[in-house]
Tab-separated table of C-alpha atoms and ligand atoms in Angstrom:
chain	number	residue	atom	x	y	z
A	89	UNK	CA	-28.151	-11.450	16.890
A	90	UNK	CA	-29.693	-8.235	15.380
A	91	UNK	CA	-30.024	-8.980	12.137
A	92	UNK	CA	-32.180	-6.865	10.060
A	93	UNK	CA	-34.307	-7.802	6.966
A	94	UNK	CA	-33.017	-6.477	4.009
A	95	UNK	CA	-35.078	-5.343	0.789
A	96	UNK	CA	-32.015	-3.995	-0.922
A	97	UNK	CA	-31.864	-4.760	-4.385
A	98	UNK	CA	-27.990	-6.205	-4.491
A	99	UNK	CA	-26.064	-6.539	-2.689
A	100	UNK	CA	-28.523	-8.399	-0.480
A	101	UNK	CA	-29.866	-10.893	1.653
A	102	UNK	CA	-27.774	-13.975	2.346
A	103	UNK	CA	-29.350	-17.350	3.498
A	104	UNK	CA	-28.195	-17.510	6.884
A	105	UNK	CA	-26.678	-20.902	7.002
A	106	UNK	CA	-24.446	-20.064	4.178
A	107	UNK	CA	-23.184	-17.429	6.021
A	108	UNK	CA	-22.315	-19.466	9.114
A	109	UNK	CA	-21.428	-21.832	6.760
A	110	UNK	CA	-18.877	-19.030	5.320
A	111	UNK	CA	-17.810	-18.170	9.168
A	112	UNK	CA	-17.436	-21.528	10.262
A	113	UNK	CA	-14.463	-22.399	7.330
A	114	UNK	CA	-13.380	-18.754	7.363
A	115	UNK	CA	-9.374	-19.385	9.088
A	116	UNK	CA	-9.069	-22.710	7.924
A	117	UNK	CA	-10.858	-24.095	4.891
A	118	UNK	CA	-11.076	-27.955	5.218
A	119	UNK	CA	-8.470	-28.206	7.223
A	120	UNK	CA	-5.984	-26.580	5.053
A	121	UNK	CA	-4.797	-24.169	7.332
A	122	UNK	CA	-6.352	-21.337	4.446
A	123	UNK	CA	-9.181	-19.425	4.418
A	124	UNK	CA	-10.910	-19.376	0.942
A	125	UNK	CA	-9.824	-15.433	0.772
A	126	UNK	CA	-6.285	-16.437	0.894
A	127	UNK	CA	-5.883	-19.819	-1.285
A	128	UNK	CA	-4.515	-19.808	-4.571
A	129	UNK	CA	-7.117	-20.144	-7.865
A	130	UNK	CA	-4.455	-23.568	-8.904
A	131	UNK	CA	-5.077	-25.282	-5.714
A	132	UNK	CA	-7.295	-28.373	-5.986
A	133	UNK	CA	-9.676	-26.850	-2.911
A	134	UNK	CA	-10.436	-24.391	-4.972
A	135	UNK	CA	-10.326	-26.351	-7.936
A	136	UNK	CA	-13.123	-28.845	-6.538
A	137	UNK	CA	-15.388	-25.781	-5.469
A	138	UNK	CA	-15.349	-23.894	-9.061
A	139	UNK	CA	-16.546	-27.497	-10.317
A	140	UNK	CA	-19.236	-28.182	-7.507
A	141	UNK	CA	-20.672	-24.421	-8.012
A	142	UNK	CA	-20.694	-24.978	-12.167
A	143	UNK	CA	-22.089	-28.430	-11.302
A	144	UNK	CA	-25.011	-27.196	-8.772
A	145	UNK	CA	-25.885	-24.140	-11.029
A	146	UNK	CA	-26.354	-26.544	-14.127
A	147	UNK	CA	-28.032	-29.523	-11.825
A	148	UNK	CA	-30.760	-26.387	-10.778
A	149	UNK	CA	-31.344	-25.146	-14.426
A	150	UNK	CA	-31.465	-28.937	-15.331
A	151	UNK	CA	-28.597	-27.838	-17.875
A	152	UNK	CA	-26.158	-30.468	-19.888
A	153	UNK	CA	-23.438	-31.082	-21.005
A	154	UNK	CA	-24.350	-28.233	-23.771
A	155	UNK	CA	-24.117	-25.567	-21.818
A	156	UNK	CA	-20.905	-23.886	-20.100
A	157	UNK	CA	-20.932	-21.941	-16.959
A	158	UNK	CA	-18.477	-19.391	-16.359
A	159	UNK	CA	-17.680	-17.084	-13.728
A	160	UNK	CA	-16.172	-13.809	-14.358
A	161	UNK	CA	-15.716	-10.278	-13.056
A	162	UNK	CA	-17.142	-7.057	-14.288
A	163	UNK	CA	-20.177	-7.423	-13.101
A	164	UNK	CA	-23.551	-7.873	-15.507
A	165	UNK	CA	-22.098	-4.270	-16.759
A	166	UNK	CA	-19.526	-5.780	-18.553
A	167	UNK	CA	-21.873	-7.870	-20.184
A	168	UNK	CA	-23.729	-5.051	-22.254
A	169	UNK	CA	-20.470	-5.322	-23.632
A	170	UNK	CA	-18.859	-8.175	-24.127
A	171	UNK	CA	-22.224	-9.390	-25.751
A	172	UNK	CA	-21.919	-7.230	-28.999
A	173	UNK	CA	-18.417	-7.285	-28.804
A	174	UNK	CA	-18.677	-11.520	-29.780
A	175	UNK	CA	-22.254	-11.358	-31.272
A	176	UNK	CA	-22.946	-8.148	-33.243
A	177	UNK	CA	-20.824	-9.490	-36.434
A	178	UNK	CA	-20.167	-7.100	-39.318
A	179	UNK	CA	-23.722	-7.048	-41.671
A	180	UNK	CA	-25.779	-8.038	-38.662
A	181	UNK	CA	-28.129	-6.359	-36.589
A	182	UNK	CA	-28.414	-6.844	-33.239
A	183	UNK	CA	-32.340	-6.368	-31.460
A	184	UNK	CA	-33.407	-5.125	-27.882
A	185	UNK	CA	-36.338	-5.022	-26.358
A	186	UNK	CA	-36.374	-1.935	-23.727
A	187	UNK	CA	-38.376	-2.383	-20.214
A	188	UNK	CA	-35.844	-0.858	-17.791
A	189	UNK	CA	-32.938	1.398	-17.219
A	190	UNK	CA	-30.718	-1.932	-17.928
A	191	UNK	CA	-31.895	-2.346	-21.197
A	192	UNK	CA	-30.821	0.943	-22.114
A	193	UNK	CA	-27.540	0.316	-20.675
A	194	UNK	CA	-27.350	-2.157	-22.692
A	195	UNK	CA	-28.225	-0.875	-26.172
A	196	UNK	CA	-26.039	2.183	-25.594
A	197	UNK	CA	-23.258	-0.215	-25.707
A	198	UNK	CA	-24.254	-2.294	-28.582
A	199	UNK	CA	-24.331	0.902	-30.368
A	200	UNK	CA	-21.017	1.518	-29.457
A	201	UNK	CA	-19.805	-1.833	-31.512
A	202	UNK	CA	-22.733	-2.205	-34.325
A	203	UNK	CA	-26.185	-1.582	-35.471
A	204	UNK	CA	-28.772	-2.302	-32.681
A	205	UNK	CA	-32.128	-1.671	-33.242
A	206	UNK	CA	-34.758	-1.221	-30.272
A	207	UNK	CA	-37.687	-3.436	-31.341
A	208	UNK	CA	-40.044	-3.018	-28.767
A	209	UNK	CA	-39.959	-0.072	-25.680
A	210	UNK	CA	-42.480	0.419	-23.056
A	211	UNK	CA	-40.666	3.790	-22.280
A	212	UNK	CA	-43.709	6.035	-23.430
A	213	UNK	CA	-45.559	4.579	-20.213
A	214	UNK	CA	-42.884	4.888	-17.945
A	215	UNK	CA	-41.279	1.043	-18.040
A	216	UNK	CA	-44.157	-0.873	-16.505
A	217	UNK	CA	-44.488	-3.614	-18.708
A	218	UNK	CA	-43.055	-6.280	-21.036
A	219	UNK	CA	-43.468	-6.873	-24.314
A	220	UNK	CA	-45.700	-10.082	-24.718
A	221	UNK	CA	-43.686	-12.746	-27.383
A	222	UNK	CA	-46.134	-11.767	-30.320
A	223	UNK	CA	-45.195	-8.042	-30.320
A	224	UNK	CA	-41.359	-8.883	-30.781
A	225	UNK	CA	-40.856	-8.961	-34.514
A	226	UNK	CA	-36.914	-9.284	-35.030
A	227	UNK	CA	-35.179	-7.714	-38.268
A	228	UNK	CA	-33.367	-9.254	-40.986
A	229	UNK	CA	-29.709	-10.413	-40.288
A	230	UNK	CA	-30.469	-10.606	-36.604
A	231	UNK	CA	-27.385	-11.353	-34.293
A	232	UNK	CA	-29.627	-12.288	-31.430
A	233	UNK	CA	-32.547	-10.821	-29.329
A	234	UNK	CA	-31.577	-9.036	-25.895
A	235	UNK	CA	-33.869	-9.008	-22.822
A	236	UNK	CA	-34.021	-7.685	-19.693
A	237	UNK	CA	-35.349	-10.596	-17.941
A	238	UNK	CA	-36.197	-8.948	-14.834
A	239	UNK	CA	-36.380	-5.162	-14.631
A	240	UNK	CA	-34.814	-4.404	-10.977
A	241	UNK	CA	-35.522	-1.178	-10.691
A	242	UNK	CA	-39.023	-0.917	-12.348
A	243	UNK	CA	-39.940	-4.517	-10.610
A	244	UNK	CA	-40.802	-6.126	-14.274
A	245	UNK	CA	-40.534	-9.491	-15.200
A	246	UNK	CA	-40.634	-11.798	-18.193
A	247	UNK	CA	-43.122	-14.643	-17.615
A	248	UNK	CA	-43.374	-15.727	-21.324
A	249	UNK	CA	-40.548	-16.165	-23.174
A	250	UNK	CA	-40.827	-15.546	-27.034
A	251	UNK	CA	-39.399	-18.516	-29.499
A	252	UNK	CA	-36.846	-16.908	-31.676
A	253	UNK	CA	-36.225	-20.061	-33.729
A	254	UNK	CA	-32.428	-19.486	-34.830
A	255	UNK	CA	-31.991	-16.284	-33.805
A	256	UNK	CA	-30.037	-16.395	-30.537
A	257	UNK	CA	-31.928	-15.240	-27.275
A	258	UNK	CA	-29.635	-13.532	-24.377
A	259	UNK	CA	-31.217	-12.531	-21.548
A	260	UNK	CA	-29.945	-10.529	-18.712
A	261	UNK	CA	-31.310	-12.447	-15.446
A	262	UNK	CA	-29.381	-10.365	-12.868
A	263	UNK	CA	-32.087	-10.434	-10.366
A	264	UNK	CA	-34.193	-13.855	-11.140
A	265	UNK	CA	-31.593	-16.257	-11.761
A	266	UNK	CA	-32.266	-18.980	-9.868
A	267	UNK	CA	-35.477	-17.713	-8.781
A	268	UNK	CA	-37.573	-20.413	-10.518
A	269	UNK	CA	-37.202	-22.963	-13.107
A	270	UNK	CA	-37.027	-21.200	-17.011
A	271	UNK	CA	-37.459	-22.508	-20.798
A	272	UNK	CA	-34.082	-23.305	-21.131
A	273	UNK	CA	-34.412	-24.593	-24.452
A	274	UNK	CA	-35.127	-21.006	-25.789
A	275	UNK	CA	-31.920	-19.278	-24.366
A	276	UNK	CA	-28.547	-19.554	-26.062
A	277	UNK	CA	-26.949	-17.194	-23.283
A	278	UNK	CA	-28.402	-15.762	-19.762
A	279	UNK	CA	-26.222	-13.479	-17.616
A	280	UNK	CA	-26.282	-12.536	-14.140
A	281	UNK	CA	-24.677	-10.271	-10.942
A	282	UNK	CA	-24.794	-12.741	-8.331
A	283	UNK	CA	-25.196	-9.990	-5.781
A	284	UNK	CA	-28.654	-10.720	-5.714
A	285	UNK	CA	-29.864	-14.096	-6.169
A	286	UNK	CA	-27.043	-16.195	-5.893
A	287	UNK	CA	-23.979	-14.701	-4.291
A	288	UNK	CA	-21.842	-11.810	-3.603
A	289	UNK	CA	-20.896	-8.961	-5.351
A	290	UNK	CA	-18.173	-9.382	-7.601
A	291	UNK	CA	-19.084	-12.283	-9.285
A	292	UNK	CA	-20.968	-12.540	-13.065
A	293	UNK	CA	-22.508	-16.118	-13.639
A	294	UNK	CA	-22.753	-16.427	-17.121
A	295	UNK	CA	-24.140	-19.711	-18.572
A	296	UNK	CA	-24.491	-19.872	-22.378
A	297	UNK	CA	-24.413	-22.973	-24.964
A	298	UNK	CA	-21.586	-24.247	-26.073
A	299	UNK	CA	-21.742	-24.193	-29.710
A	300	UNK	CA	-22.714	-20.336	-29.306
A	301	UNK	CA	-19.529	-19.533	-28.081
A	302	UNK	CA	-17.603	-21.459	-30.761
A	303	UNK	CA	-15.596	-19.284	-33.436
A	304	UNK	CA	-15.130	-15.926	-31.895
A	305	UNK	CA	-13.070	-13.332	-33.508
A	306	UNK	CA	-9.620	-14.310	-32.447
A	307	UNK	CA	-8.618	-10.319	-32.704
A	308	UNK	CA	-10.875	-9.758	-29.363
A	309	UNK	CA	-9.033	-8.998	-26.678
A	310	UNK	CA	-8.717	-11.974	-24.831
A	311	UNK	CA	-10.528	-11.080	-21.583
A	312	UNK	CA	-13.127	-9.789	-23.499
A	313	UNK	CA	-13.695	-13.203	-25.346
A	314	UNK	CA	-16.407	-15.826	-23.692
A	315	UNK	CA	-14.150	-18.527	-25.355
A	316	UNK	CA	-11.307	-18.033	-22.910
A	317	UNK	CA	-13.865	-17.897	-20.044
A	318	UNK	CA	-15.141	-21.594	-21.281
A	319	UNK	CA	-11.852	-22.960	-22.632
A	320	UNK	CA	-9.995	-22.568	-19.279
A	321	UNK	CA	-12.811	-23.435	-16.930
A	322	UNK	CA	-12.841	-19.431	-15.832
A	323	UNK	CA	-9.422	-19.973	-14.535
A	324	UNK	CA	-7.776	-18.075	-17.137
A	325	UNK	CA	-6.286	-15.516	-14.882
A	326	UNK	CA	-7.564	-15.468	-11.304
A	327	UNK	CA	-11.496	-15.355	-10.969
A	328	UNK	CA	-13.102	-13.856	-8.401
A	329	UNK	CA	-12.261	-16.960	-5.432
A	330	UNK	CA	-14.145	-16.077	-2.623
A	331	UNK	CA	-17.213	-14.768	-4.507
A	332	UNK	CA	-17.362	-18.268	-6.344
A	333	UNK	CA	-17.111	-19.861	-3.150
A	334	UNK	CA	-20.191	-18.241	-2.000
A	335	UNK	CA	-21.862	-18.789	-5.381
A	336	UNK	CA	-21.218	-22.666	-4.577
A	337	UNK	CA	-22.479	-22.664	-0.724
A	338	UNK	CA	-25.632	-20.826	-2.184
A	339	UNK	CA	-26.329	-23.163	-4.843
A	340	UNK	CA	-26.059	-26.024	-2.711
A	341	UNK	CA	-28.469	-24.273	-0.399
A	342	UNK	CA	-31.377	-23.752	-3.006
A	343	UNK	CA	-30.434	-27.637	-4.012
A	344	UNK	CA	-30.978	-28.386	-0.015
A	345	UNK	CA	-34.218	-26.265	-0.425
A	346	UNK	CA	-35.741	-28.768	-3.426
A	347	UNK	CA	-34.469	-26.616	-6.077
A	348	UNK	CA	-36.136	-24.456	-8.395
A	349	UNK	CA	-39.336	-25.472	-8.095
A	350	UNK	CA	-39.762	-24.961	-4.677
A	351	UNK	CA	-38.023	-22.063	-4.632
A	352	UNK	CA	-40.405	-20.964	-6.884
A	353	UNK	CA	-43.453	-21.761	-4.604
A	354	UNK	CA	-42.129	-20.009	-2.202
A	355	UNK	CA	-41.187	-16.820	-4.514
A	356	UNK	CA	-44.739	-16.891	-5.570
A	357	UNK	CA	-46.193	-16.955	-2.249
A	358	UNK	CA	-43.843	-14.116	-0.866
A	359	UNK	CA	-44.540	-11.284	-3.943
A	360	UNK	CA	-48.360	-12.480	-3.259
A	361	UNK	CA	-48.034	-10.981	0.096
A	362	UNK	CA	-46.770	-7.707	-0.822
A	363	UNK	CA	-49.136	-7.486	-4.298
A	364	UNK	CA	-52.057	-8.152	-2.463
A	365	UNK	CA	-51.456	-5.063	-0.121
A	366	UNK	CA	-51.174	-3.113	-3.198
A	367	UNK	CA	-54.302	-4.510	-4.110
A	368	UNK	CA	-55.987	-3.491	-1.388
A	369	UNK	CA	-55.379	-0.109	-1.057
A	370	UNK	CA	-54.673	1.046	-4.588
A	371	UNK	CA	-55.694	4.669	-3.870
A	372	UNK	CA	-52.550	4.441	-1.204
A	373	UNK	CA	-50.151	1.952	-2.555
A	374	UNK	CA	-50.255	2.761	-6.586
A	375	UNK	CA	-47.745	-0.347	-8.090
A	376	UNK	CA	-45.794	0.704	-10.833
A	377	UNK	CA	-46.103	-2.362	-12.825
A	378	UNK	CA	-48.693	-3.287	-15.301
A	379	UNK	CA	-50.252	-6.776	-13.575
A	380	UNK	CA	-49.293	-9.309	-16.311
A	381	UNK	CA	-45.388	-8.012	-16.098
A	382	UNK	CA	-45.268	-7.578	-11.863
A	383	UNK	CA	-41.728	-9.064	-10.808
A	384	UNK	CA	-41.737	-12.056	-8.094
A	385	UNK	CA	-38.488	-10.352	-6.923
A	386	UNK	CA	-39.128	-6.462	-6.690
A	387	UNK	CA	-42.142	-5.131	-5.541
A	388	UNK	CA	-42.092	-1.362	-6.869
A	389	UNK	CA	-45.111	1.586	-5.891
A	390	UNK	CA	-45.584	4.530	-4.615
A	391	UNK	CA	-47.249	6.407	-2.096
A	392	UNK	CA	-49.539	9.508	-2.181
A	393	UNK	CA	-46.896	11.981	-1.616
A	394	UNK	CA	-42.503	12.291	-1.068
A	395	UNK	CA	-43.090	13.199	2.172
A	396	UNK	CA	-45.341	9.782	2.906
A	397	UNK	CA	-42.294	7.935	1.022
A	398	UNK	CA	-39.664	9.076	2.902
A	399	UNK	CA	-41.732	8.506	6.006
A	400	UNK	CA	-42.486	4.927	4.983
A	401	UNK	CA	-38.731	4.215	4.197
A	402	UNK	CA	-37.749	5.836	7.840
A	403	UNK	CA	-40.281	3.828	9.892
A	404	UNK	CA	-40.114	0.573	8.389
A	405	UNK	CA	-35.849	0.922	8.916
A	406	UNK	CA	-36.926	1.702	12.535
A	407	UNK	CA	-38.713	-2.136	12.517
A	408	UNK	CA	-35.638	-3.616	11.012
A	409	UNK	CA	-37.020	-3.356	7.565
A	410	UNK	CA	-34.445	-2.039	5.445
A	411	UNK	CA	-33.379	-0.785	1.794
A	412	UNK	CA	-36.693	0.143	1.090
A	413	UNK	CA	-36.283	2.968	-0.895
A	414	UNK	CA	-36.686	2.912	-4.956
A	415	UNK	CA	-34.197	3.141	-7.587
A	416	UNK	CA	-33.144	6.291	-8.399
A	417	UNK	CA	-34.412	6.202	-12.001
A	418	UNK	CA	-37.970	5.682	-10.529
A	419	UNK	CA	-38.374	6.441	-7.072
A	420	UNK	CA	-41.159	5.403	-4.787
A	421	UNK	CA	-40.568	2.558	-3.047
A	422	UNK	CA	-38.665	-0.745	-3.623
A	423	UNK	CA	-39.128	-4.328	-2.078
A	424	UNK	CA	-36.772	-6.537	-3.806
A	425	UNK	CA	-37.440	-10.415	-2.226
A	426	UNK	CA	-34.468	-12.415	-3.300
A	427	UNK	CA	-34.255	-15.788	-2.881
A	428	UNK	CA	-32.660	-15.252	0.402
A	429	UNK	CA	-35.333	-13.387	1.800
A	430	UNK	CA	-37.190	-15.428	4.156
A	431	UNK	CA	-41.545	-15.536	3.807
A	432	UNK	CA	-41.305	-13.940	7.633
A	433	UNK	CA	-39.764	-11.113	5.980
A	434	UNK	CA	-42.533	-10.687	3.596
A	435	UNK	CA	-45.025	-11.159	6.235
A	436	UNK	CA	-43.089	-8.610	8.347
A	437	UNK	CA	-43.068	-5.746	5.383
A	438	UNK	CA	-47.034	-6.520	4.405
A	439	UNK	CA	-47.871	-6.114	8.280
A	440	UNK	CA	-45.926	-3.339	8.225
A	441	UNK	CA	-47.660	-1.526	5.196
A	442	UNK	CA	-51.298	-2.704	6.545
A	443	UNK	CA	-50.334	-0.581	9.597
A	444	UNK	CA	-48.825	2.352	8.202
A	445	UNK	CA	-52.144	2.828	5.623
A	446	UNK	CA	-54.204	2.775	8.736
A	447	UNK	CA	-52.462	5.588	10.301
A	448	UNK	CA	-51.765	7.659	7.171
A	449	UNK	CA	-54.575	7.036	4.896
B	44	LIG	N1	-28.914	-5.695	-15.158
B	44	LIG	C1	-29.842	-5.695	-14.194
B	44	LIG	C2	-31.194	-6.249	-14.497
B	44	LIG	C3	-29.519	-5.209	-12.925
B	44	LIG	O1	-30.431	-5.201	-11.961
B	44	LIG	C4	-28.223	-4.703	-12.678
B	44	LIG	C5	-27.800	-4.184	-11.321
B	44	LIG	N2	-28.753	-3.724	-10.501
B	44	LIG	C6	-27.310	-4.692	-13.728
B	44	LIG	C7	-27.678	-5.218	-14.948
B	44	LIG	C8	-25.939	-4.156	-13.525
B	44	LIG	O2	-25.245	-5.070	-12.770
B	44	LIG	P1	-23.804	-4.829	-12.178
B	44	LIG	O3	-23.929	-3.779	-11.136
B	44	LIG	O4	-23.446	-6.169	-11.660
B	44	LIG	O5	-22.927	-4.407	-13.306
């Protein structure tokens, strides 16, 4: 069938079988005479999948009944918004921890609504590690703590959660939701694209506690409130149909996988491919994360030279390896290994970069 593997960092990779799964009920959706692209956000089809997807996301987390999952547009984006905008309270401060281009995305708009303080930045050495839970001290008055949960472009990743007691922890997990299983007592909110892990662009997961979201500023403008997302079961005005469609065939696929914890074995086993090429040729492959903070979901490094790098990039596209190349803010290269990316696909890229040190070292 030609299909390639892709290392893009989101949109990306699809499980196969959801895809067929997608083609199969494309014209008619359970016999409805519909597809899922055409069917109205009211009708009970849809109805039943926007419970089944909140249901498998919370069964996977091993959330209850505490916790609300809501699906929304805007993308994780909006997020660095809408968090200040129902958090960062008059006479509070709100406190980030920087590790990645996101996390400055996301400050610059807490600034826009409040005082945010940075409490911790690994931006002197270039965004190649996090902060370990002892360095974060929080300031007085805090609104909550913000992490970047896993740093996409710089290939970062939070293995250690801190406790922040009552201060509020929010966590931007655009590209390891669902990846493994997390502390979930320690979050109060955790936000995520699905374009990466769990879905199709177009489509923000976000899954906070209840009582978090309880007593929001009634002047906010509505969409911009998480408490109409949870009081009308994200079907305040039309959500995003087709992309929570696909958010429910993909959680039902990492359910038919054994859930988190297997999905996490396998994870594990796929980044330990690519690391341990790094590992082996350090003078070649240089990784751009510090070991402690490397990311089970994007492998970042670079080569000796542009030239090599854009060489690299071409010839592994040739081999059906593809969207190799590293985020703009850093360069280099980028192998981002989703869920959805298969451990033949990791074995493909590491045999691949075994090959190409031999013949340019
Ligand atoms: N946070 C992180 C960690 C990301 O990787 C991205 C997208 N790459 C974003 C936020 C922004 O997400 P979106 O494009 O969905 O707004």
């Amino acid at each position: 069938m030609g299909r390639i593997y892709n290392f893009g960092a989101g949109p990306s990779m699809m499980p196969l079988p959801v895809l067929e799964q997608a083609q199969r009920e494309l014209l008619d959706y359970k016999g409805s005479g519909m597809s899922m692209l055409e069917i109205s956000h009211r009708n009970a089809l849809f109805e039943e999948v926007n419970d089944q997807a909140q249901a498998h996301i919370k069964q996977l987390l091993g959330m209850d009944d505490s916790w609300v999952v809501m699906f929304m547009g805007g993308g994780a984006s909006l997020q660095f918004s809408m968090i200040p905008m129902n958090f960062l309270t008059p006479g509070k401060v709100a406190a980030y921890a920087i590790t990645s281009t996101f996390s400055e995305k996301a400050i610059k708009e807490a600034h826009k609504v409040g005082k945010a303080v940075e409490i911790y930045s690994s931006k002197a050495t270039g965004l190649d590690r996090v902060p370990r839970p002892e360095e974060l001290k929080l300031p007085e008055n805090c609104a909550y703590l913000h992490l970047t949960g896993n740093c996409t472009a710089e290939g970062l990743e939070y293995f250690d959660y801190p406790d922040t007691g009552d201060v509020p922890l929010i966590v931007d997990m655009s590209s390891d939701i669902l990846s493994r299983p997390i502390p979930l007592d320690k979050f109060s909110l955790i936000y995520n694209g699905a374009q990466k892990n769990i879905g199709p662009a177009g489509v923000t997961v976000v899954m906070a506690k209840k009582e978090f979201l309880k007593g929001r500023d009634p002047q906010l403008p509505t969409m911009m409130n998480y408490e109409t997302f949870a009081d009308h079961d994200s079907t305040y005005n039309t959500p995003p149909v087709f992309g929570v469609y696909l958010v429910d065939l993909m959680s039902q696929w990492l359910l038919d996988q054994g859930g988190l914890g297997a999905m996490e074995k396998r994870n594990r086993a796929k980044a330990k491919l690519v690391y341990d090429v790094l590992d082996a040729h350090p003078g070649f492959y240089r990784g751009h994360a510090q070991k402690d903070s490397r990311s089970l979901m994007n492998v970042t490094f670079n080569l000796p030279s542009k030239e090599l790098e854009t060489r690299f990039v071409a010839e592994a596209k040739e081999q059906g390896l593809a969207g190799l190349k590293g985020h703009r803010s850093i360069g280099g290269i980028r192998a981002s290994i989703y869920n959805a990316m298969p451990l033949e696909g990791a074995q493909a890229l590491t045999d691949f970069m075994e090959n190409f040190w031999k013949n340019n070292r």
